[in-house]
PDB file of C-alpha atoms and ligand atoms in Angstrom:
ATOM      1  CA  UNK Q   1    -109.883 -77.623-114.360  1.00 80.00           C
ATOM      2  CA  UNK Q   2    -112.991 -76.178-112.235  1.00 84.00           C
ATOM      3  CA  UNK Q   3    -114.425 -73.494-112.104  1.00 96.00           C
ATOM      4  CA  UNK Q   4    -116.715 -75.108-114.790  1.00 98.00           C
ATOM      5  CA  UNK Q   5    -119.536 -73.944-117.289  1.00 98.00           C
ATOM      6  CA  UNK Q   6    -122.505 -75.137-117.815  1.00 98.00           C
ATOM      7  CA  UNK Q   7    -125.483 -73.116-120.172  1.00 98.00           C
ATOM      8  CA  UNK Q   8    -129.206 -73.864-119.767  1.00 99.00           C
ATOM      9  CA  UNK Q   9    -131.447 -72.262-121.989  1.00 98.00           C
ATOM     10  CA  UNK Q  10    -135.087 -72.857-122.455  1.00 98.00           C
ATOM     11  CA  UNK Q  11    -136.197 -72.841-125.645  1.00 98.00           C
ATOM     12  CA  UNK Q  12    -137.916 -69.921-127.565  1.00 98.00           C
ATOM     13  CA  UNK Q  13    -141.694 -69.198-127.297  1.00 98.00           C
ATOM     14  CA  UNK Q  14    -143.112 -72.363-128.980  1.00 98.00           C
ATOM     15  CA  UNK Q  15    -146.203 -72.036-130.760  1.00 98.00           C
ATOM     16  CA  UNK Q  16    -148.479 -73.671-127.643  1.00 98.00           C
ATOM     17  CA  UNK Q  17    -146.437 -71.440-125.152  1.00 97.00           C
ATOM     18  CA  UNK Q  18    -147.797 -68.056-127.588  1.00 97.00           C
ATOM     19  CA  UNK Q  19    -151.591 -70.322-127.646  1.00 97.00           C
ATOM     20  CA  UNK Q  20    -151.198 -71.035-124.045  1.00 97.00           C
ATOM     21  CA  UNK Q  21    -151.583 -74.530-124.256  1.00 98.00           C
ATOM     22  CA  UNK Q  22    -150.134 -77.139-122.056  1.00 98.00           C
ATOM     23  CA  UNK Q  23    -147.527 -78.826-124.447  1.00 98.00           C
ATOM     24  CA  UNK Q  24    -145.163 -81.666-122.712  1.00 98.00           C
ATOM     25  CA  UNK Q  25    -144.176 -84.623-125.025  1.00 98.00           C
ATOM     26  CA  UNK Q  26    -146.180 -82.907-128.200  1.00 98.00           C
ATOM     27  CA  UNK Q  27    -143.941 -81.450-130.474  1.00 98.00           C
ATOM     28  CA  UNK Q  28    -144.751 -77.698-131.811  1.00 98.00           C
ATOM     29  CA  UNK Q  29    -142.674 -75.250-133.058  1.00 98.00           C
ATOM     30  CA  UNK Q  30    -141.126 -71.978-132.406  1.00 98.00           C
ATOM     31  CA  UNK Q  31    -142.970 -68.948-133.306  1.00 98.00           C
ATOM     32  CA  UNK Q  32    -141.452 -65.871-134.896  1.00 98.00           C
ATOM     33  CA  UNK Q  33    -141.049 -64.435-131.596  1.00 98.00           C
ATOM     34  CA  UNK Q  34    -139.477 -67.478-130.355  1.00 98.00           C
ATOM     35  CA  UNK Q  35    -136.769 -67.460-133.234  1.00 98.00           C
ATOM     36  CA  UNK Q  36    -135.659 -64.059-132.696  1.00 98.00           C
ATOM     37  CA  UNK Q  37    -135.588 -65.402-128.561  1.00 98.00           C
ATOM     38  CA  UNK Q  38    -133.437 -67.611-129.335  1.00 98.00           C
ATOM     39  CA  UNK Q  39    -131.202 -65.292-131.822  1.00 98.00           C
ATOM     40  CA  UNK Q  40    -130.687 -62.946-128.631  1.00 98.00           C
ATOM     41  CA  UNK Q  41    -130.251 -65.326-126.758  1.00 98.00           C
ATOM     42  CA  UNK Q  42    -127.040 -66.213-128.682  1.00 98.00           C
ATOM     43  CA  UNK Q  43    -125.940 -62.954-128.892  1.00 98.00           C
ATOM     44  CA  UNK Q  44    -125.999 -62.784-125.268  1.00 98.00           C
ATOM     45  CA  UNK Q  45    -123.793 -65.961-125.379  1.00 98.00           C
ATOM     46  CA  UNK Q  46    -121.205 -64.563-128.149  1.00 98.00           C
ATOM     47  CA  UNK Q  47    -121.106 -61.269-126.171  1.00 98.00           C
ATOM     48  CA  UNK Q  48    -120.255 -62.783-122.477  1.00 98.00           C
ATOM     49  CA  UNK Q  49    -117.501 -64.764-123.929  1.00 97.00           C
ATOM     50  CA  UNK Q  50    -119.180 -67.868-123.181  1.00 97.00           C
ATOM     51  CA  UNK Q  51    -118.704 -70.490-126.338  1.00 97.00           C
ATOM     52  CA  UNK Q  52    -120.013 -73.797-125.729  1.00 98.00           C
ATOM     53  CA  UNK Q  53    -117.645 -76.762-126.894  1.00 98.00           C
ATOM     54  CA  UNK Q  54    -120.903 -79.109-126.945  1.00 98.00           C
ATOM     55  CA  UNK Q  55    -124.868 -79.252-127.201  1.00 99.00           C
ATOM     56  CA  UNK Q  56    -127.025 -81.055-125.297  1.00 99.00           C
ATOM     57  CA  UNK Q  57    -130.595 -81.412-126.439  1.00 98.00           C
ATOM     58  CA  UNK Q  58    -133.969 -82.689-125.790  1.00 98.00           C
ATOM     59  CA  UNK Q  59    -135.161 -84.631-129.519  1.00 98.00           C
ATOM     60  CA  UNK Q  60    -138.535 -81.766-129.669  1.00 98.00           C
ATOM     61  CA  UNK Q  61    -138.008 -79.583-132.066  1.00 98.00           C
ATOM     62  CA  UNK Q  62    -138.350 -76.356-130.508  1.00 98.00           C
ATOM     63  CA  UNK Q  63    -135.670 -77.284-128.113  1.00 99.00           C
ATOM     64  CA  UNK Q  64    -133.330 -78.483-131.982  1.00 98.00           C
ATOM     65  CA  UNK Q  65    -134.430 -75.305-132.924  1.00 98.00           C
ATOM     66  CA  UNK Q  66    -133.474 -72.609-130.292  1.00 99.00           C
ATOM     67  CA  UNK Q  67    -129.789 -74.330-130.412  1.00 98.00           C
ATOM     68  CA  UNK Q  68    -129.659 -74.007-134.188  1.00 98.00           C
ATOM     69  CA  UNK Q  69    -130.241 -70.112-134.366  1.00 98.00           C
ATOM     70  CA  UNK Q  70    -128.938 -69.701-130.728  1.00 98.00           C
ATOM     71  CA  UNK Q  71    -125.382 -71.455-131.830  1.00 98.00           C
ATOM     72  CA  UNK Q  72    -125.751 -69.509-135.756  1.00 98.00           C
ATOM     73  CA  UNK Q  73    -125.799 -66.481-134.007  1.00 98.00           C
ATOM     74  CA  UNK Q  74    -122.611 -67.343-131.925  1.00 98.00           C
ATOM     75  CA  UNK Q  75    -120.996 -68.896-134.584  1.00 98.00           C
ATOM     76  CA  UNK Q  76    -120.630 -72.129-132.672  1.00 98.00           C
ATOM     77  CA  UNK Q  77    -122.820 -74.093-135.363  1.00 98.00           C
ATOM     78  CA  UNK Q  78    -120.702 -76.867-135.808  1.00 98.00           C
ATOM     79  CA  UNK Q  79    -119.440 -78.240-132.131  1.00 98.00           C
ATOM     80  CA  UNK Q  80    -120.826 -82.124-131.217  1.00 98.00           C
ATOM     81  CA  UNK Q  81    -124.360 -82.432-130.512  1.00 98.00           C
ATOM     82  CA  UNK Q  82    -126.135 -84.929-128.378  1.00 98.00           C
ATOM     83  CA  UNK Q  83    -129.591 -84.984-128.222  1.00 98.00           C
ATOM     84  CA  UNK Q  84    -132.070 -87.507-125.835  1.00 98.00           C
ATOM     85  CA  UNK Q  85    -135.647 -88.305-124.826  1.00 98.00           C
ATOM     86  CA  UNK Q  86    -134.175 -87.671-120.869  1.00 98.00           C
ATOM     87  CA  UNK Q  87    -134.050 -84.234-121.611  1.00 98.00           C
ATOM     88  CA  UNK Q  88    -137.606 -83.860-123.131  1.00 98.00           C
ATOM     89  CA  UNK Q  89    -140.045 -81.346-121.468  1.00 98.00           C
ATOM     90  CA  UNK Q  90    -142.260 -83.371-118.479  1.00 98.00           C
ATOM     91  CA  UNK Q  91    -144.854 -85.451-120.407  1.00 98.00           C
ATOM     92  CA  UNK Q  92    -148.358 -83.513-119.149  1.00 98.00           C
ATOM     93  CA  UNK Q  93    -150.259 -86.685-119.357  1.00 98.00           C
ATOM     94  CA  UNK Q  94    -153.986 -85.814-120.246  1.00 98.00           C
ATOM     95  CA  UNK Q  95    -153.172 -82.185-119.938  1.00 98.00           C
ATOM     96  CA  UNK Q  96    -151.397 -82.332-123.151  1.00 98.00           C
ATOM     97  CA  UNK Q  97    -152.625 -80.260-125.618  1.00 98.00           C
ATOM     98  CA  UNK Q  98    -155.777 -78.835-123.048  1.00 98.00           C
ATOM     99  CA  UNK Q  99    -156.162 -74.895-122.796  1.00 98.00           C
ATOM    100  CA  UNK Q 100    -153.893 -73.837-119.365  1.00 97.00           C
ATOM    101  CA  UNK Q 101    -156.660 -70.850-118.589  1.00 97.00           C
ATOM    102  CA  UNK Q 102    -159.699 -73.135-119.395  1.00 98.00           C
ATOM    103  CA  UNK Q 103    -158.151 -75.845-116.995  1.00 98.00           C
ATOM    104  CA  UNK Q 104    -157.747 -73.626-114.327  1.00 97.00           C
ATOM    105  CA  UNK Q 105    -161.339 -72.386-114.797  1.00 97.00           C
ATOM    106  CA  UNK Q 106    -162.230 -75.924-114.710  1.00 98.00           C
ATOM    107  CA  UNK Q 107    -160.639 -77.610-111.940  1.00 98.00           C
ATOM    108  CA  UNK Q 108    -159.467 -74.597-109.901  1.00 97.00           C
ATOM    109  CA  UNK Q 109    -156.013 -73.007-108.932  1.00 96.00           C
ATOM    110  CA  UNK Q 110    -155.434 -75.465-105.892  1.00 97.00           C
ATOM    111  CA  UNK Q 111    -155.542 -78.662-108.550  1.00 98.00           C
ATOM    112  CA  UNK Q 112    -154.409 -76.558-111.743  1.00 97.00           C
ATOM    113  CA  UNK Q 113    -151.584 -75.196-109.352  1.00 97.00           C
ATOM    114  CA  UNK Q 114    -150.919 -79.021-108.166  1.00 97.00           C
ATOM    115  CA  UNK Q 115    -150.498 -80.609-111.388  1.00 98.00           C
ATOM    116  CA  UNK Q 116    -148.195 -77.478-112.706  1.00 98.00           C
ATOM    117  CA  UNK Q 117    -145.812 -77.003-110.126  1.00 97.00           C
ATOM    118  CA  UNK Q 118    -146.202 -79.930-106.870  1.00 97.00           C
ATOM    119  CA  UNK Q 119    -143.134 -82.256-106.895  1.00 98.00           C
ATOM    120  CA  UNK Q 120    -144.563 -85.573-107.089  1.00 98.00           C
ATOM    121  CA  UNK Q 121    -148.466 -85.447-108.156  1.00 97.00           C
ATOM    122  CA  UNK Q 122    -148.437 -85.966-112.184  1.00 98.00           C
ATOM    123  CA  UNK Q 123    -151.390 -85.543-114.398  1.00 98.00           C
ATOM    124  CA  UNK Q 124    -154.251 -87.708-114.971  1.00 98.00           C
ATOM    125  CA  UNK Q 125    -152.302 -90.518-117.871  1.00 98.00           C
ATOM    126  CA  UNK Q 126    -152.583 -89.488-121.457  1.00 98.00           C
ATOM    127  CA  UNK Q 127    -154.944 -92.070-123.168  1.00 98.00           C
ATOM    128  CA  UNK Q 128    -152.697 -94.006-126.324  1.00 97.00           C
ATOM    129  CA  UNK Q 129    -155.159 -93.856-128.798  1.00 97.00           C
ATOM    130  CA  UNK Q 130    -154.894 -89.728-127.602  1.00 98.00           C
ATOM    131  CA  UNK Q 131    -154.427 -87.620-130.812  1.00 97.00           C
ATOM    132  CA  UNK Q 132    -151.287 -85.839-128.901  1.00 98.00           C
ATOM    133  CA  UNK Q 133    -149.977 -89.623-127.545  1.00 97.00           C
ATOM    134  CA  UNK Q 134    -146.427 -90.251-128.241  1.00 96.00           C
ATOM    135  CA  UNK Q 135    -146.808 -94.295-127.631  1.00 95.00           C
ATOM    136  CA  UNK Q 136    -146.310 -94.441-131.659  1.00 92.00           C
ATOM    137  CA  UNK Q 137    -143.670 -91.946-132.431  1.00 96.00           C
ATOM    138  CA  UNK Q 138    -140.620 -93.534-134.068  1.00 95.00           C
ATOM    139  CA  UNK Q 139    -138.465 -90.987-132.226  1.00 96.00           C
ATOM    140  CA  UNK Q 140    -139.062 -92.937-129.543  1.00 97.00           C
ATOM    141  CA  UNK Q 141    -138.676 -96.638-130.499  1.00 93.00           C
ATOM    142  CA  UNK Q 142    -135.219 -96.987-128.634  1.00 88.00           C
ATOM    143  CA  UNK Q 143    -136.192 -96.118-125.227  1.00 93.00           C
ATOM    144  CA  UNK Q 144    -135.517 -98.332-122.535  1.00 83.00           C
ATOM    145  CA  UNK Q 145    -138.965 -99.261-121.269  1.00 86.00           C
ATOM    146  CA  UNK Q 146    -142.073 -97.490-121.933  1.00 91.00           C
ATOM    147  CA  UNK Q 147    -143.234 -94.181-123.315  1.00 96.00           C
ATOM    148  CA  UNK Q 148    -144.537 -91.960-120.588  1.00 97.00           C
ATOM    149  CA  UNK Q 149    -148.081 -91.379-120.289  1.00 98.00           C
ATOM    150  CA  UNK Q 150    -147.326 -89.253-117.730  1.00 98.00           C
ATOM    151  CA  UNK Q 151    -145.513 -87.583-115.322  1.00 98.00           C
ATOM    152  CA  UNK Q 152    -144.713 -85.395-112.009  1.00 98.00           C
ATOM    153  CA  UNK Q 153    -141.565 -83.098-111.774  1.00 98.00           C
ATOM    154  CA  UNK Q 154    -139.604 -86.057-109.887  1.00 98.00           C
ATOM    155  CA  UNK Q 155    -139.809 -88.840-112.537  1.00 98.00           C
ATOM    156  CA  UNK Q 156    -138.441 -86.294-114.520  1.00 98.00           C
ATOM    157  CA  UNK Q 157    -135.212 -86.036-112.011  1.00 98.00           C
ATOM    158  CA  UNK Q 158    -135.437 -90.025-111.964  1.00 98.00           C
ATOM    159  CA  UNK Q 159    -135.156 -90.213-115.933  1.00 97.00           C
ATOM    160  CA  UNK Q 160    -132.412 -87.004-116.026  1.00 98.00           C
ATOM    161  CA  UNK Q 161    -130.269 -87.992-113.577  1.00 98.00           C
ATOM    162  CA  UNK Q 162    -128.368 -90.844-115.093  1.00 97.00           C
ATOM    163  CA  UNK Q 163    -128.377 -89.080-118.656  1.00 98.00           C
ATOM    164  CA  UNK Q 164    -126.668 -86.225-116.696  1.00 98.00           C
ATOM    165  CA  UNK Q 165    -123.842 -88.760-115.143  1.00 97.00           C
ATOM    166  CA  UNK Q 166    -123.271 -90.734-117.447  1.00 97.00           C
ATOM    167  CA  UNK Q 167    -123.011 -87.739-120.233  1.00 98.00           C
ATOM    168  CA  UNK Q 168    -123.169 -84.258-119.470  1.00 98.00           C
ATOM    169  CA  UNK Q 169    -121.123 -84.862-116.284  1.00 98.00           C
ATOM    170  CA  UNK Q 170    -118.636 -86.112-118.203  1.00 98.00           C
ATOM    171  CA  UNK Q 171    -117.961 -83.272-120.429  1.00 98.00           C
ATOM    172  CA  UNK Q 172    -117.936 -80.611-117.824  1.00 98.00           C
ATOM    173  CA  UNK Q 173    -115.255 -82.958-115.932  1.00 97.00           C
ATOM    174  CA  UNK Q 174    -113.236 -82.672-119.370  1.00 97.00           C
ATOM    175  CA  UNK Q 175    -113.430 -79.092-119.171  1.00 97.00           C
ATOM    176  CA  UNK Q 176    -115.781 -78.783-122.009  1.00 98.00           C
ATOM    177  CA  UNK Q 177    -118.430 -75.665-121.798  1.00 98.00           C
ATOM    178  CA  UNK Q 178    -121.589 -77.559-122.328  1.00 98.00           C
ATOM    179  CA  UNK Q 179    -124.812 -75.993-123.418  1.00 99.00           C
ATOM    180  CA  UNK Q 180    -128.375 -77.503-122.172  1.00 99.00           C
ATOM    181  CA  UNK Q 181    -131.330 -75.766-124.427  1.00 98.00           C
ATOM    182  CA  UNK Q 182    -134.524 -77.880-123.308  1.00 98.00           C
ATOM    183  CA  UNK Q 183    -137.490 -77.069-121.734  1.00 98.00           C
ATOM    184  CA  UNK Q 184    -139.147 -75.381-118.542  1.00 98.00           C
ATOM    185  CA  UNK Q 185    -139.713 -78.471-116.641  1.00 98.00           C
ATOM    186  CA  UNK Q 186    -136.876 -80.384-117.608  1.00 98.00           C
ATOM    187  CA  UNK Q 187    -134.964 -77.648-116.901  1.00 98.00           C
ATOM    188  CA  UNK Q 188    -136.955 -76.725-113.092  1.00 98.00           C
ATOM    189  CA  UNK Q 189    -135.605 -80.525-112.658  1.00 98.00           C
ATOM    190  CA  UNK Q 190    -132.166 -79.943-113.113  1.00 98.00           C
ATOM    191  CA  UNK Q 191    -131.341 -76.350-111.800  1.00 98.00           C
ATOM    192  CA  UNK Q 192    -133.173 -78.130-108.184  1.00 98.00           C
ATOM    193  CA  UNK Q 193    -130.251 -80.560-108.325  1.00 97.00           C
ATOM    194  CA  UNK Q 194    -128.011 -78.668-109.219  1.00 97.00           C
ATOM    195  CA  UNK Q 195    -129.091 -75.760-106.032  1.00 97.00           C
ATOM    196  CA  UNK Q 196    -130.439 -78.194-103.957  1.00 97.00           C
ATOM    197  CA  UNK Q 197    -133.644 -76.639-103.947  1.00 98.00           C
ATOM    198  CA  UNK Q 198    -136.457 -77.877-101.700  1.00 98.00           C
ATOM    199  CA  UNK Q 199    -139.376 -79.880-103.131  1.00 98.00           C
ATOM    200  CA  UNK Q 200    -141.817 -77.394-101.404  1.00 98.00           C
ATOM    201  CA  UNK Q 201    -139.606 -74.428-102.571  1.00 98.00           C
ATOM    202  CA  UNK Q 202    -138.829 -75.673-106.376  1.00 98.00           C
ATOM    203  CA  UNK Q 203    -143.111 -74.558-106.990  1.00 97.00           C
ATOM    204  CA  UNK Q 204    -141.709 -71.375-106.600  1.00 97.00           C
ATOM    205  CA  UNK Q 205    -139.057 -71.082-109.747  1.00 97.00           C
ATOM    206  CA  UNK Q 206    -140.346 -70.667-113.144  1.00 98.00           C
ATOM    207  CA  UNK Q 207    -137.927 -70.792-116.290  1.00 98.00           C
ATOM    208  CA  UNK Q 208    -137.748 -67.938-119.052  1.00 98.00           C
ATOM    209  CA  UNK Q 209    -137.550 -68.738-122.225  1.00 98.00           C
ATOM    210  CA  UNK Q 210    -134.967 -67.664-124.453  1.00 98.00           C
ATOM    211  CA  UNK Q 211    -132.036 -66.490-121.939  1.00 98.00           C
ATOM    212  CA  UNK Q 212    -129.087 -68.049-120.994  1.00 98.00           C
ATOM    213  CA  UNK Q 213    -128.754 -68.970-117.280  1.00 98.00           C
ATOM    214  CA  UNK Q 214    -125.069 -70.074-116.609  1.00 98.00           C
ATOM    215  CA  UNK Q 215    -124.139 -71.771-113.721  1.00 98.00           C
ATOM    216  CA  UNK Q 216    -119.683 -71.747-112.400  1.00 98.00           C
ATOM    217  CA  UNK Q 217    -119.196 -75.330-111.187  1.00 98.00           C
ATOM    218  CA  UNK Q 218    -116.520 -76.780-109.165  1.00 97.00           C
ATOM    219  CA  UNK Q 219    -114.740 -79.689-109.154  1.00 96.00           C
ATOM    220  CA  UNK Q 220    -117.627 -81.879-107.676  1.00 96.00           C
ATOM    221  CA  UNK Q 221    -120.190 -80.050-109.967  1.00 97.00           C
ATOM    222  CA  UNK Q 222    -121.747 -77.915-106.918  1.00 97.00           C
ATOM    223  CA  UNK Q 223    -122.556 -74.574-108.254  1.00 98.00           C
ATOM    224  CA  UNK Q 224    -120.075 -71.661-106.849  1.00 97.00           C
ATOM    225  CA  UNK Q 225    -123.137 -69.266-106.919  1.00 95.00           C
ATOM    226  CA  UNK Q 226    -127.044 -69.148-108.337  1.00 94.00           C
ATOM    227  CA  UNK Q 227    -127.401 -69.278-111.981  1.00 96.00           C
ATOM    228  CA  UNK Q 228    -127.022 -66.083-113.488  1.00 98.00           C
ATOM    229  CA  UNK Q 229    -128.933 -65.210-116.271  1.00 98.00           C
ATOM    230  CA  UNK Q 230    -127.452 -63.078-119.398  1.00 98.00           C
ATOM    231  CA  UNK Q 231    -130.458 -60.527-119.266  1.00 97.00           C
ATOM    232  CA  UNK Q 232    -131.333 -60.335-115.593  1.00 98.00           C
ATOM    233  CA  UNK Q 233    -134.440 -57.986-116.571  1.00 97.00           C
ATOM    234  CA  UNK Q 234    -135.726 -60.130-119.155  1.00 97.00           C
ATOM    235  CA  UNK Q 235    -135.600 -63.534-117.483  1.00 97.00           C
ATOM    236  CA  UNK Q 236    -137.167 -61.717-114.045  1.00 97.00           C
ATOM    237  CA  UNK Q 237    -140.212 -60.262-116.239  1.00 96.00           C
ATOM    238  CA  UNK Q 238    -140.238 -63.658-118.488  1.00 96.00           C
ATOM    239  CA  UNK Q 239    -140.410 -65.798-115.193  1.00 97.00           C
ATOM    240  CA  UNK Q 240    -143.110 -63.618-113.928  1.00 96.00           C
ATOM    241  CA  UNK Q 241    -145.056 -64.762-117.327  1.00 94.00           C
ATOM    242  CA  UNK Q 242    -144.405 -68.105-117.130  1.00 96.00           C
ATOM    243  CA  UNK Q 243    -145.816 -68.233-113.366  1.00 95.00           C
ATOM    244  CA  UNK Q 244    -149.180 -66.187-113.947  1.00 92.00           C
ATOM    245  CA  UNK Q 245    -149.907 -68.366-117.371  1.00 90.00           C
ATOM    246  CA  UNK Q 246    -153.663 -69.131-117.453  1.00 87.00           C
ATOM    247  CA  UNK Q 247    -154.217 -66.799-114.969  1.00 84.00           C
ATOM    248  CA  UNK Q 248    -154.576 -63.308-117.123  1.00 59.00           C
TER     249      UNK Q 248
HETATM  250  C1  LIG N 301    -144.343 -76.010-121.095  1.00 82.99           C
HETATM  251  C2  LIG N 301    -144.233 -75.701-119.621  1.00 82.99           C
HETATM  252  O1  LIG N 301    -143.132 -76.585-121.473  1.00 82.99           O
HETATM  253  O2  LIG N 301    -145.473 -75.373-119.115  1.00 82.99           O
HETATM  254  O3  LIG N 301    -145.182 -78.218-121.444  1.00 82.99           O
HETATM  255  O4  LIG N 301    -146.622 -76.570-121.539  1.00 82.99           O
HETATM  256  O5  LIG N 301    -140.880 -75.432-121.726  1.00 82.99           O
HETATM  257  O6  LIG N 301    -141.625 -77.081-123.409  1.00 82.99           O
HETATM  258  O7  LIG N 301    -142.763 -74.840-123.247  1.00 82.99           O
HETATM  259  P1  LIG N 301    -142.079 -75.959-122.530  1.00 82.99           P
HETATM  260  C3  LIG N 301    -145.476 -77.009-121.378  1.00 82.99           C
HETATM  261  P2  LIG N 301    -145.732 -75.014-117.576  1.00 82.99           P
HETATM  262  O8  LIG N 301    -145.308 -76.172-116.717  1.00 82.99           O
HETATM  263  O9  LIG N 301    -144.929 -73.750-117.255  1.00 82.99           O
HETATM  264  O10 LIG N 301    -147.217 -74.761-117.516  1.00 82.99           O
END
């Protein structure tokens, strides 16, 4: 019965978040620094108490791979995973793979600042014969319509929103503590359902990575409180990093 748990974590640094590089559907790794992210950020788990009964992940690897060490370090390594394409990172169209500080030299912080954070104004569309396209990736050969070439922080919440009813709902109804570990955008989508966050004000929140942000839920699923992260410090300074990126 409620209150229930649910666990977001964005994944460790990835090796295009350390390069500063926008990354989306492209799928890089963690970096060193990123692994031992995502260890603490399982020992934060194992040390609140908080045990998750079931994963949730996006299929990029660095999202796989936080949950591996994150779980190893909580010894929760062998609960049910699910893994799907709805929780991927946004796809960052013809972005993908660009420099973020050379784009914002480029086009300027109004436009840089539009396609990062607006609510509904995606990218220009990733070309498919694009070295960083996805339109060919066998991960991807069950999806229900197309690939994305593109997209804005609400086709995100379209594509999330029925993954998160039809599945994750589900568990926390059954009492199960689920864990999310995805991505900063995916994530942005779902903690502005979840708090019922403006579309103006959801520019505003940036996503850590690496530290657990756990939300009490009641028996509709409306968070009792904000999120609370597990390292309060961390996540503030982390969030601040996330929002000046490019800009140093
Ligand atoms: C980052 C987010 O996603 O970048 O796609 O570049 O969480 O998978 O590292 P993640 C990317 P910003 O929207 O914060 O620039």
């Amino acid at each position: 019965s409620a209150p229930y748990t649910l666990i977001l974590l964005r994944h460790g640094q990835s090796e295009w978040n350390k390069s500063n590089q926008f990354t989306g559907w492209v799928d890089v790794r963690l970096t060193d620094q990123g692994k031992a992210e995502a260890q603490r950020g399982g020992e934060l788990l194992a040390e609140a108490g908080l045990l998750p009964d079931v994963l949730y992940t996006s299929v990029l690897s660095r999202a796989i791979q936080t949950a591996q060490i994150a779980l190893d370090a909580a010894d929760r390594l062998w609960i049910p995973v699910k893994r799907s394409w709805r929780l991927n990172e946004r796809h960052y169209g013809a972005l993908q793979g660009k420099d973020k500080a050379q784009t914002l030299a480029e086009f300027g912080n109004e436009q840089f600042m539009l396609w990062r954070r607006s609510f509904d104004v995606p990218p220009p569309p990733l070309a498919d014969d694009d070295q960083y396209s996805q339109v060919n990736d066998p991960r991807y050969a069950d999806i229900d319509g197309e690939v994305p070439r593109t997209e804005s922080l609400k086709l995100v919440i379209d594509r999330l929103l029925p993954y998160w009813e039809s599945d994750i709902a589900e568990d926390l109804r059954a009492g199960k503590t689920v864990l999310v570990t995805a991505h900063g955008n995916s994530l942005r989508a779902l903690v502005k359902q979840l708090e019922g966050i403006s579309d103006d004000d959801i520019a505003e929140l940036n996503i850590p990575t690496g530290i657990p942000l756990v939300y009490k839920l009641d028996e509709n699923l409306k968070p009792l409180g904000p999120g609370e992260y597990l390292d309060p410090e961390a996540a503030a300074a982390g969030a601040a990093a996330v929002a000046n990126q490019g800009k140093a």
